[in-house]
């Protein structure tokens, strides 16, 4: 164990293991299979990375998303550890070379997507490798009871056949009993040791705030909780408009969603990480790489799709252990709306087939063909062309992604191509005539060698750095050059990228998992209902409720959630009316002012005011404020 601690110190710079990390590592090193259940941010990666470093050979890691894999591999590389990623879209030759590297190049980690495990070449090579550990990250993807079921994950079990003597560790932050059973069975973990760190986050006060004016309450609480915050919303549009609202009301906020460019995302993330911006208003695309310890406030402005997602997102508050708040703002209508929107966006098999066929037509893929290059497109334009409802269509794409027909990534990208078509003399003349454009033209010609012969892809941000000219200005100049017949110029933007993973076989491709679609939709409905159950709950401590959902029985109430605190200071309706009258003795009050002065629930307050109005004890003045009669 001393050695593992030295490794932790040397590569990660941490002095001590935390939670079950050291017991897990010990168990792995003794050759047992392990299932590690730890909340998000609990430090699961260390549990396989340290034992892999402590032994000869290489660790195979299966992880579901290309972006996750890339992120992990980059982090390891930054620590000077040799790691390799095999994701989609690598041509055969290159793949062969990469696998050779694993065999002879002293690599310590090989990250794979589960789809890769289906390839015979990879299976063969794995058998030749000196594997010291198999790690299945995000292992809940193997269970259809989880939120992110990916059938390809069932392939992970084959690793046990390929390298039978090697221990396997499965890691996840989903600990509902059904998922745990599925993981152990499907991965054939045996003999298995299950470690579970508590999911309890006792420094977070979980609050459900019912209100008919969410904007007002958002503003209100933002003012009360200083420090970094995140506001989660469900749509890109909402992230933009809500961030605008906060800025207009004196808070510093930025928006974040999947359709932004990579550099835009990085910029926004950094501004927020370093505290220049207080609040990030984000869709669930905001998650990876968010490892900020001092987030004080996480608000859910709309209802998330499951308690798993909710707990994970809310759990970004208070990683430093200091008191923090996770609040869900909700109106009466929200529940109904969530159900409707959610159910309306669950595609059936026929629709998935339609979208798949639309995609193939859009990209002109012929029957039996497997396109290797990534295909980028503008999602909204695609939906418009085929008259698809965007939410429904997006979920259909997600189903195709989950079932390994394609892999989907969201990101705004621009592809700009240029070719000089005028003669040298004409270009020269042009340079003379339009001196303003001259430095740009010269930079382009110098940077891109063959641009007078071929249509060439150019990098606008590179040109921006070289010339100091903004990208929009550059585009205007290129457009002008095109109008003047000097260049051919094309500019295409996209916000969604697809890698096809299997050849096009129309309905046959979909039939493979058609039966599952119905079941998966049922699970999604079940998950939403569990989420709504949490909101409707008005008796049980919120923390206990959440922990129970994750299979943890605690007997202590948190004392800080809305339910615990309301119990402490529950005022009878009569007391509330008395308190209101006392306040009105001091002068007129709006209902808002009364709400914050009494600390009462909005609904209860309005009820009390109604009584007082009916009893003729109070009345409204011309400013719509309450006054004593
Ligand atoms: P998970 O996969 O469980 O969500 P990660 O493995 O990504 O979590 O780790 C989350 C963060 O916790 C990382 O920044 C990691 O460096 C840090 N961390 C993990 N173990 C320790 C430890 N023993 N001491 C301090 N920090 C740790
Ligand atoms: Mg992780």
XYZ file of C-alpha atoms and ligand atoms in Angstrom:
657
model
C 0.000 0.000 0.000
C 2.932 2.278 0.613
C 3.854 1.920 -2.992
C 0.389 2.845 -4.210
C 0.379 5.895 -2.015
C 3.697 6.945 -3.503
C 2.156 6.576 -6.961
C -0.837 8.670 -5.933
C 1.531 11.321 -4.697
C 3.883 11.227 -7.640
C 1.380 11.341 -10.498
C -1.728 12.879 -8.978
C -0.221 15.022 -6.272
C -2.735 13.807 -3.665
C -1.407 12.898 -0.229
C -4.020 10.360 0.814
C -6.611 8.056 -0.585
C -10.145 8.901 0.326
C -13.329 6.924 0.928
C -12.936 3.317 -0.123
C -10.168 4.012 -2.622
C -7.432 2.214 -0.732
C -9.564 -0.857 0.113
C -10.655 -1.046 -3.514
C -7.096 -0.822 -4.767
C -5.968 -3.478 -2.330
C -8.732 -5.776 -3.463
C -7.924 -5.224 -7.137
C -4.247 -5.892 -6.525
C -5.090 -9.154 -4.789
C -6.736 -10.263 -8.035
C -10.407 -10.024 -7.133
C -13.236 -8.628 -9.204
C -14.596 -5.411 -7.795
C -17.679 -3.284 -8.180
C -17.030 0.251 -6.960
C -20.020 2.478 -6.280
C -19.074 6.065 -5.618
C -20.888 9.312 -6.219
C -19.817 11.541 -9.084
C -16.610 13.248 -8.159
C -15.875 10.578 -5.570
C -12.634 9.653 -7.313
C -13.377 6.483 -9.233
C -10.621 6.876 -11.821
C -7.903 6.561 -9.191
C -9.321 3.143 -8.260
C -8.165 1.592 -11.526
C -5.452 3.988 -12.558
C -3.289 3.559 -9.476
C -3.292 -0.271 -9.451
C -2.549 -0.232 -13.182
C 0.474 1.943 -12.504
C 1.582 -0.312 -9.652
C 1.893 -3.354 -11.902
C 3.631 -4.431 -15.067
C 1.477 -4.332 -18.168
C -1.464 -2.389 -19.428
C -4.960 -1.605 -18.225
C -7.889 -1.794 -20.638
C -10.584 0.753 -19.908
C -14.035 0.700 -21.487
C -15.897 3.988 -21.450
C -19.091 4.958 -23.284
C -18.469 8.339 -24.832
C -15.781 9.534 -27.186
C -15.574 12.819 -25.327
C -15.126 11.086 -21.964
C -12.392 8.883 -23.369
C -10.568 11.808 -24.920
C -10.790 13.726 -21.680
C -9.328 10.886 -19.611
C -6.546 10.135 -22.078
C -5.539 13.788 -22.184
C -5.446 13.961 -18.407
C -3.182 10.921 -18.227
C -0.907 12.270 -20.941
C -0.589 15.502 -18.992
C 0.721 13.473 -16.072
C 3.310 11.866 -18.333
C 1.507 8.526 -18.472
C 1.271 6.757 -21.823
C -2.340 6.240 -22.811
C -4.098 5.539 -26.081
C -7.713 5.935 -27.222
C -9.488 3.728 -29.735
C -12.764 5.360 -30.618
C -14.837 5.360 -33.793
C -13.630 6.452 -37.208
C -10.056 5.147 -37.212
C -8.998 3.600 -40.541
C -7.790 -0.003 -40.453
C -4.074 0.716 -41.019
C -3.948 3.307 -38.345
C -5.766 1.004 -35.976
C -3.213 -1.697 -36.608
C -0.379 0.691 -35.765
C -2.080 1.854 -32.613
C -2.554 -1.720 -31.451
C 1.113 -2.435 -32.171
C 1.972 0.453 -29.916
C 0.017 -1.163 -27.126
C 1.941 -4.370 -27.583
C 5.425 -2.957 -27.807
C 5.252 0.661 -26.770
C 5.014 0.423 -22.990
C 1.588 1.932 -22.930
C -0.162 1.823 -19.555
C -3.756 2.486 -20.623
C -5.849 1.480 -23.593
C -9.225 3.220 -23.675
C -11.918 1.679 -25.840
C -15.505 2.343 -26.740
C -17.639 -0.787 -26.252
C -18.311 -0.922 -30.008
C -14.612 -1.440 -30.599
C -14.734 -4.657 -28.617
C -16.844 -6.218 -31.331
C -14.028 -6.018 -33.844
C -12.164 -9.329 -34.368
C -8.854 -7.524 -34.942
C -9.090 -5.867 -31.557
C -10.144 -9.046 -29.802
C -7.169 -10.908 -31.284
C -4.694 -8.267 -30.266
C -6.029 -7.958 -26.753
C -5.269 -11.629 -26.238
C -1.642 -10.939 -27.103
C -1.321 -8.001 -24.742
C 0.041 -8.090 -21.243
C -3.151 -6.902 -19.579
C -2.974 -6.236 -15.845
C -6.501 -4.955 -15.230
C -9.821 -4.445 -16.978
C -11.800 -1.403 -15.940
C -15.404 -0.865 -16.972
C -16.118 2.795 -16.348
C -19.720 4.075 -16.180
C -20.718 0.448 -15.729
C -24.411 1.309 -15.303
C -24.547 1.604 -19.102
C -24.815 -2.174 -19.087
C -28.191 -2.041 -17.349
C -31.423 -1.173 -19.024
C -32.602 0.089 -15.658
C -30.121 2.894 -15.829
C -30.589 6.096 -17.650
C -27.886 5.500 -20.209
C -28.335 1.923 -21.275
C -26.029 1.073 -24.175
C -26.526 -2.467 -25.462
C -22.948 -2.535 -26.787
C -21.855 -2.528 -23.153
C -23.037 -6.113 -22.887
C -19.980 -6.885 -25.048
C -17.728 -6.014 -22.114
C -18.217 -9.505 -20.767
C -16.164 -10.842 -23.665
C -13.063 -9.368 -22.046
C -13.362 -12.044 -19.387
C -13.021 -14.673 -22.099
C -10.194 -12.919 -23.899
C -8.021 -12.486 -20.821
C -9.502 -14.868 -18.241
C -6.979 -14.432 -15.443
C -7.164 -10.678 -15.315
C -9.244 -9.016 -12.601
C -12.060 -6.708 -13.590
C -13.220 -3.573 -11.865
C -16.570 -1.979 -12.676
C -17.212 1.604 -11.623
C -20.363 3.683 -11.483
C -22.203 6.444 -9.674
C -25.559 4.761 -10.143
C -26.288 2.561 -7.184
C -29.940 1.634 -7.450
C -30.225 -2.058 -6.494
C -31.532 -3.127 -9.893
C -28.598 -1.579 -11.687
C -26.124 -3.120 -9.251
C -27.560 -6.590 -9.897
C -27.447 -6.096 -13.637
C -23.796 -5.056 -13.533
C -22.671 -8.062 -11.482
C -24.630 -10.523 -13.622
C -23.874 -9.138 -17.044
C -20.177 -8.651 -16.417
C -20.014 -12.034 -14.686
C -18.057 -10.523 -11.816
C -16.917 -13.336 -9.548
C -15.899 -13.629 -6.836
C -16.989 -10.037 -6.535
C -16.357 -7.552 -3.813
C -18.730 -4.628 -3.776
C -17.579 -1.361 -2.275
C -19.990 1.420 -1.732
C -19.090 4.860 -0.519
C -21.965 6.775 0.901
C -23.715 8.975 -1.621
C -24.667 11.321 1.161
C -23.827 14.967 0.595
C -24.573 16.341 4.004
C -23.289 19.824 3.232
C -25.883 20.345 0.514
C -29.315 21.660 1.446
C -31.781 20.174 -1.034
C -34.711 22.458 -1.619
C -37.767 22.223 -3.807
C -39.241 25.667 -4.249
C -42.769 25.792 -5.595
C -43.646 29.087 -7.157
C -45.751 30.550 -9.912
C -43.033 33.087 -10.704
C -39.807 31.231 -11.268
C -37.984 34.210 -12.728
C -38.638 36.271 -9.661
C -37.571 33.491 -7.317
C -34.432 32.827 -9.315
C -33.449 36.464 -8.997
C -34.432 36.472 -5.356
C -32.303 33.470 -4.375
C -29.405 34.434 -6.595
C -29.159 37.546 -4.489
C -29.196 35.530 -1.283
C -26.597 32.880 -2.111
C -23.255 34.430 -2.981
C -20.514 32.525 -4.772
C -20.347 30.428 -7.894
C -23.517 28.912 -9.221
C -24.988 26.808 -11.993
C -28.514 27.078 -13.347
C -29.592 23.995 -15.283
C -32.182 24.297 -18.032
C -33.482 21.901 -20.667
C -32.963 23.759 -23.913
C -30.284 25.764 -25.659
C -32.706 28.588 -26.202
C -33.584 28.749 -22.529
C -29.902 28.829 -21.546
C -29.435 31.920 -23.694
C -32.546 33.759 -22.556
C -32.111 33.022 -18.871
C -28.497 34.102 -18.889
C -29.592 37.341 -20.554
C -32.230 37.794 -17.869
C -29.677 37.370 -15.089
C -27.263 39.808 -16.689
C -30.017 42.375 -17.036
C -30.731 41.976 -13.360
C -27.254 42.708 -12.165
C -25.744 39.222 -12.023
C -22.866 38.048 -14.161
C -23.946 35.022 -16.120
C -22.980 33.121 -19.261
C -24.743 30.395 -21.176
C -23.391 26.992 -22.112
C -24.869 24.351 -24.401
C -23.861 21.560 -26.745
C -24.199 23.618 -29.918
C -21.389 26.057 -29.167
C -17.915 25.870 -30.670
C -15.227 24.087 -28.726
C -13.305 27.293 -28.116
C -16.446 29.115 -27.044
C -17.119 26.346 -24.546
C -13.579 26.514 -23.220
C -13.710 30.288 -22.899
C -16.987 30.227 -21.006
C -15.829 27.398 -18.776
C -12.645 29.261 -17.880
C -14.434 32.523 -17.132
C -16.652 30.621 -14.743
C -13.902 28.444 -13.239
C -11.850 31.506 -12.359
C -14.827 33.380 -10.981
C -14.980 36.144 -13.582
C -18.517 34.970 -14.225
C -20.627 33.958 -11.282
C -23.330 31.895 -12.899
C -23.343 29.380 -15.699
C -26.758 28.855 -17.231
C -26.392 25.501 -18.908
C -28.012 22.495 -20.462
C -26.879 19.064 -19.344
C -24.038 19.382 -21.860
C -22.301 21.199 -19.006
C -20.786 18.515 -16.878
C -17.602 17.073 -18.189
C -14.508 18.821 -16.943
C -16.538 20.677 -14.340
C -14.437 19.957 -11.322
C -14.922 23.223 -9.438
C -14.831 22.769 -5.670
C -16.543 25.964 -4.509
C -19.885 25.949 -6.300
C -22.328 27.250 -3.699
C -25.611 27.074 -5.533
C -27.071 24.761 -8.175
C -30.521 25.613 -9.457
C -32.692 23.427 -11.633
C -34.969 25.767 -13.488
C -36.700 22.931 -15.299
C -37.381 19.365 -14.289
C -34.581 16.936 -15.206
C -35.362 13.561 -16.747
C -34.393 11.369 -13.804
C -33.199 11.413 -10.224
C -29.859 10.073 -11.415
C -29.308 13.135 -13.579
C -30.676 15.391 -10.891
C -28.412 14.085 -8.158
C -25.408 14.187 -10.401
C -26.026 17.777 -11.463
C -27.072 18.997 -8.027
C -23.993 17.245 -6.646
C -21.756 19.740 -8.457
C -22.512 22.019 -5.507
C -20.196 22.017 -2.515
C -17.466 19.628 -3.575
C -15.262 21.391 -1.015
C -17.566 20.206 1.765
C -18.788 23.691 2.648
C -22.499 24.485 3.036
C -24.210 24.774 -0.343
C -27.680 24.801 -1.790
C -29.305 22.702 -4.514
C -32.670 24.128 -5.427
C -35.288 22.932 -7.818
C -37.616 25.712 -8.905
C -40.948 24.460 -10.056
C -44.429 25.676 -10.829
C -47.658 23.693 -10.786
C -47.649 23.605 -14.563
C -44.111 22.245 -14.806
C -44.994 18.706 -13.855
C -47.747 18.511 -16.400
C -45.551 20.102 -19.006
C -42.641 17.785 -18.253
C -44.869 14.759 -18.719
C -46.342 16.034 -21.946
C -43.112 17.221 -23.517
C -41.312 14.158 -22.389
C -43.836 11.654 -23.650
C -44.275 13.526 -26.905
C -40.522 13.281 -27.457
C -40.248 9.502 -27.115
C -39.933 8.159 -30.649
C -41.388 4.820 -31.701
C -39.684 2.310 -33.976
C -41.341 3.604 -37.146
C -40.061 7.082 -36.424
C -36.529 5.881 -35.700
C -36.596 4.115 -39.066
C -37.760 7.274 -40.757
C -35.016 9.398 -39.236
C -32.382 6.811 -40.149
C -33.612 6.759 -43.710
C -33.676 10.572 -43.804
C -30.086 10.649 -42.594
C -28.954 8.247 -45.280
C -30.661 10.317 -47.929
C -29.289 13.531 -46.541
C -25.718 12.273 -46.751
C -26.352 10.236 -49.909
C -25.214 6.994 -48.346
C -25.979 4.037 -50.580
C -27.288 0.679 -49.421
C -24.541 -1.468 -47.874
C -22.111 1.440 -47.655
C -20.262 2.394 -44.479
C -19.126 6.008 -44.540
C -15.878 6.397 -42.635
C -15.577 10.179 -42.425
C -17.499 12.080 -39.819
C -20.609 13.737 -41.222
C -21.391 17.184 -39.911
C -24.653 18.999 -40.363
C -26.966 21.649 -39.047
C -29.547 19.849 -37.038
C -32.350 22.355 -37.451
C -31.913 22.525 -41.195
C -32.056 18.742 -41.329
C -35.308 18.720 -39.339
C -36.797 21.376 -41.558
C -35.915 19.542 -44.731
C -37.704 16.372 -43.593
C -40.363 18.101 -41.517
C -39.249 16.461 -38.292
C -40.135 17.692 -34.845
C -36.693 18.563 -33.394
C -37.044 17.032 -29.904
C -38.421 13.832 -31.286
C -35.797 13.700 -34.013
C -32.985 14.352 -31.563
C -34.148 11.521 -29.348
C -34.305 9.248 -32.378
C -30.660 10.114 -33.075
C -29.861 9.358 -29.459
C -31.471 5.952 -29.810
C -29.332 5.316 -32.892
C -26.309 6.387 -30.861
C -27.201 4.228 -27.855
C -27.619 1.239 -30.117
C -24.295 1.721 -31.865
C -25.668 2.556 -35.296
C -23.795 5.827 -35.150
C -22.020 7.986 -32.669
C -23.262 11.459 -32.083
C -21.415 14.532 -30.941
C -22.724 18.011 -30.432
C -20.547 20.946 -31.284
C -20.739 23.988 -33.449
C -18.213 23.823 -36.232
C -17.493 25.831 -39.286
C -15.921 24.507 -42.410
C -14.492 27.138 -44.698
C -12.907 26.295 -48.018
C -11.141 28.544 -50.450
C -9.455 28.216 -53.819
C -7.819 30.966 -55.815
C -9.153 30.757 -59.345
C -7.969 34.009 -60.914
C -4.649 34.163 -62.748
C -1.533 35.306 -60.909
C -1.636 38.561 -62.804
C -5.232 39.195 -61.870
C -4.500 38.482 -58.215
C -1.576 40.854 -58.339
C -3.703 43.579 -59.841
C -6.293 42.995 -57.194
C -3.706 43.348 -54.421
C -2.691 46.689 -55.873
C -6.223 47.923 -56.117
C -7.594 46.756 -52.777
C -4.818 47.449 -50.342
C -7.001 46.733 -47.349
C -7.468 43.105 -48.301
C -3.864 42.659 -49.399
C -2.369 41.483 -46.072
C -5.139 38.920 -45.705
C -4.686 37.560 -49.212
C -0.946 37.341 -48.725
C -1.315 35.530 -45.407
C -3.697 33.014 -46.941
C -1.417 32.386 -49.900
C 1.578 31.954 -47.613
C -0.214 29.687 -45.118
C -1.873 27.333 -47.571
C 0.511 26.068 -50.223
C -1.765 24.447 -52.761
C -4.585 26.926 -52.511
C -4.197 28.097 -56.100
C -4.597 24.518 -57.329
C -7.081 22.890 -54.951
C -10.054 23.746 -52.889
C -8.457 24.027 -49.450
C -9.915 23.910 -45.991
C -8.882 26.975 -44.056
C -8.818 27.674 -40.376
C -10.484 30.980 -39.564
C -9.239 31.121 -35.997
C -5.677 30.590 -37.185
C -6.076 33.444 -39.680
C -7.601 35.546 -36.962
C -4.542 34.980 -34.810
C -2.193 35.701 -37.685
C -3.890 38.827 -38.989
C -5.693 40.141 -35.936
C -8.850 40.434 -38.009
C -12.109 39.114 -36.624
C -13.587 36.007 -38.197
C -16.656 37.875 -39.403
C -14.448 40.441 -41.152
C -12.419 37.679 -42.746
C -15.582 36.095 -44.054
C -16.738 39.396 -45.524
C -13.442 39.768 -47.351
C -13.605 36.217 -48.727
C -17.149 36.819 -49.871
C -16.013 39.970 -51.646
C -13.135 38.081 -53.275
C -15.612 35.464 -54.433
C -17.936 38.131 -55.832
C -14.992 39.618 -57.720
C -14.134 36.246 -59.244
C -10.782 35.901 -57.472
C -11.619 32.862 -55.341
C -14.143 30.086 -54.906
C -15.398 30.345 -51.370
C -17.632 28.047 -49.333
C -18.605 28.371 -45.735
C -20.678 25.715 -44.047
C -21.546 25.504 -40.427
C -22.750 22.523 -38.446
C -23.741 21.807 -34.894
C -23.998 18.059 -34.935
C -21.522 15.450 -36.066
C -22.222 11.841 -36.818
C -19.911 8.884 -37.247
C -21.702 6.009 -38.867
C -20.639 2.782 -37.162
C -22.379 0.170 -39.315
C -23.162 -0.091 -43.041
C -26.549 1.161 -44.135
C -29.073 -1.659 -44.223
C -32.227 0.397 -43.825
C -34.897 -1.176 -41.644
C -32.745 -4.255 -40.994
C -30.341 -2.033 -39.064
C -33.149 -0.876 -36.810
C -34.974 -4.199 -36.464
C -32.070 -5.540 -34.425
C -33.114 -3.445 -31.457
C -36.715 -2.600 -32.356
C -38.132 -4.572 -29.466
C -35.910 -2.745 -27.049
C -37.132 0.699 -28.055
C -40.466 0.158 -26.369
C -38.878 -1.144 -23.195
C -36.429 1.718 -23.077
C -39.222 4.226 -23.465
C -40.950 2.567 -20.521
C -37.819 2.908 -18.389
C -37.561 6.560 -19.325
C -41.130 7.117 -18.226
C -40.453 5.298 -14.987
C -37.417 7.499 -14.380
C -39.391 10.661 -14.973
C -42.105 9.525 -12.580
C -39.467 8.898 -9.901
C -38.215 12.426 -10.480
C -41.728 13.842 -10.139
C -42.193 11.764 -7.000
C -39.260 13.573 -5.454
C -40.865 16.914 -6.227
C -44.276 15.873 -4.963
C -42.863 14.471 -1.737
C -43.691 16.803 1.107
C -43.133 14.581 4.109
C -39.761 12.931 3.982
C -36.377 14.596 4.362
C -35.088 15.266 0.825
C -31.631 13.823 1.466
C -33.084 10.660 2.909
C -35.470 10.375 0.002
C -32.613 10.654 -2.487
C -30.356 8.270 -0.606
C -33.115 5.711 -0.328
C -33.483 5.888 -4.090
C -29.794 5.007 -4.357
C -30.258 2.015 -2.083
C -28.950 3.668 1.056
C -30.919 3.543 4.275
C -30.167 6.359 6.655
C -32.052 7.194 9.773
C -30.978 10.742 10.145
C -32.778 13.694 8.708
C -30.507 16.285 7.120
C -32.032 19.192 9.003
C -31.334 21.562 6.116
C -33.730 20.673 3.280
C -37.007 22.523 2.813
C -38.946 19.751 4.487
C -36.734 19.497 7.566
C -36.636 23.255 8.057
C -40.377 23.637 7.529
C -40.984 21.074 10.274
C -38.946 23.112 12.675
C -40.805 26.327 12.133
C -44.190 25.249 10.883
C -46.572 28.060 11.592
C -50.259 27.376 11.814
C -52.441 29.290 9.337
C -53.658 31.328 12.247
C -50.140 32.296 13.329
C -49.352 33.301 9.774
C -52.383 35.574 9.587
C -51.384 37.189 12.871
C -47.869 37.740 11.588
C -49.188 39.333 8.396
C -51.370 41.727 10.355
C -48.401 42.682 12.502
C -46.375 43.458 9.429
C -49.185 45.495 7.887
C -49.245 47.598 11.040
C -45.879 48.875 9.874
C -47.234 49.919 6.455
C -48.385 48.553 3.089
C -46.710 45.354 1.857
C -46.715 43.615 -1.492
C -47.255 39.843 -1.401
C -43.583 39.428 -2.339
C -42.484 41.518 0.594
C -44.772 39.563 2.902
C -43.405 36.314 1.556
C -39.828 37.163 2.314
C -40.681 38.759 5.663
C -42.675 35.777 6.914
C -40.569 33.123 5.199
C -43.832 31.361 4.416
C -44.495 29.170 1.450
C -45.914 31.155 -1.463
C -49.056 29.054 -1.635
C -49.745 29.203 2.098
C -49.184 32.918 2.145
C -51.618 33.531 -0.686
C -54.173 31.374 1.088
C -53.790 33.354 4.306
C -54.117 36.628 2.418
C -57.237 35.338 0.741
C -58.772 34.581 4.143
C -57.858 37.987 5.458
C -59.381 39.644 2.388
C -62.573 37.622 2.733
C -62.774 38.419 6.429
C -62.425 42.055 5.525
C -59.331 42.426 7.693
C -57.107 43.616 4.864
C -57.584 45.221 1.481
C -55.539 46.089 -1.576
C -54.469 49.660 -2.256
C -54.060 51.240 -5.707
C -50.498 49.881 -5.951
C -51.783 46.369 -5.411
C -50.245 46.273 -1.962
C -51.932 44.873 1.105
C -53.015 47.292 3.813
C -54.905 46.849 7.036
C -58.553 47.814 6.869
P -15.507 10.219 -10.583
O -15.049 9.446 -11.779
O -15.796 9.359 -9.406
O -16.638 11.157 -10.877
P -12.883 11.360 -10.729
O -12.125 10.105 -10.738
O -13.030 12.061 -12.028
O -14.321 11.162 -10.102
O -12.244 12.315 -9.628
C -12.832 13.543 -9.288
C -11.800 14.481 -8.707
O -11.382 14.056 -7.432
C -10.543 14.605 -9.545
O -10.196 15.954 -9.632
C -9.525 13.825 -8.772
O -8.217 14.266 -9.018
C -9.960 14.068 -7.347
N -9.491 13.013 -6.437
C -9.662 11.693 -6.587
N -9.097 11.006 -5.569
C -8.557 11.924 -4.741
C -7.829 11.861 -3.490
N -7.542 10.703 -2.911
N -7.437 13.026 -2.942
C -7.731 14.203 -3.526
N -8.401 14.331 -4.679
C -8.813 13.218 -5.300
Mg -15.456 9.018 -13.745
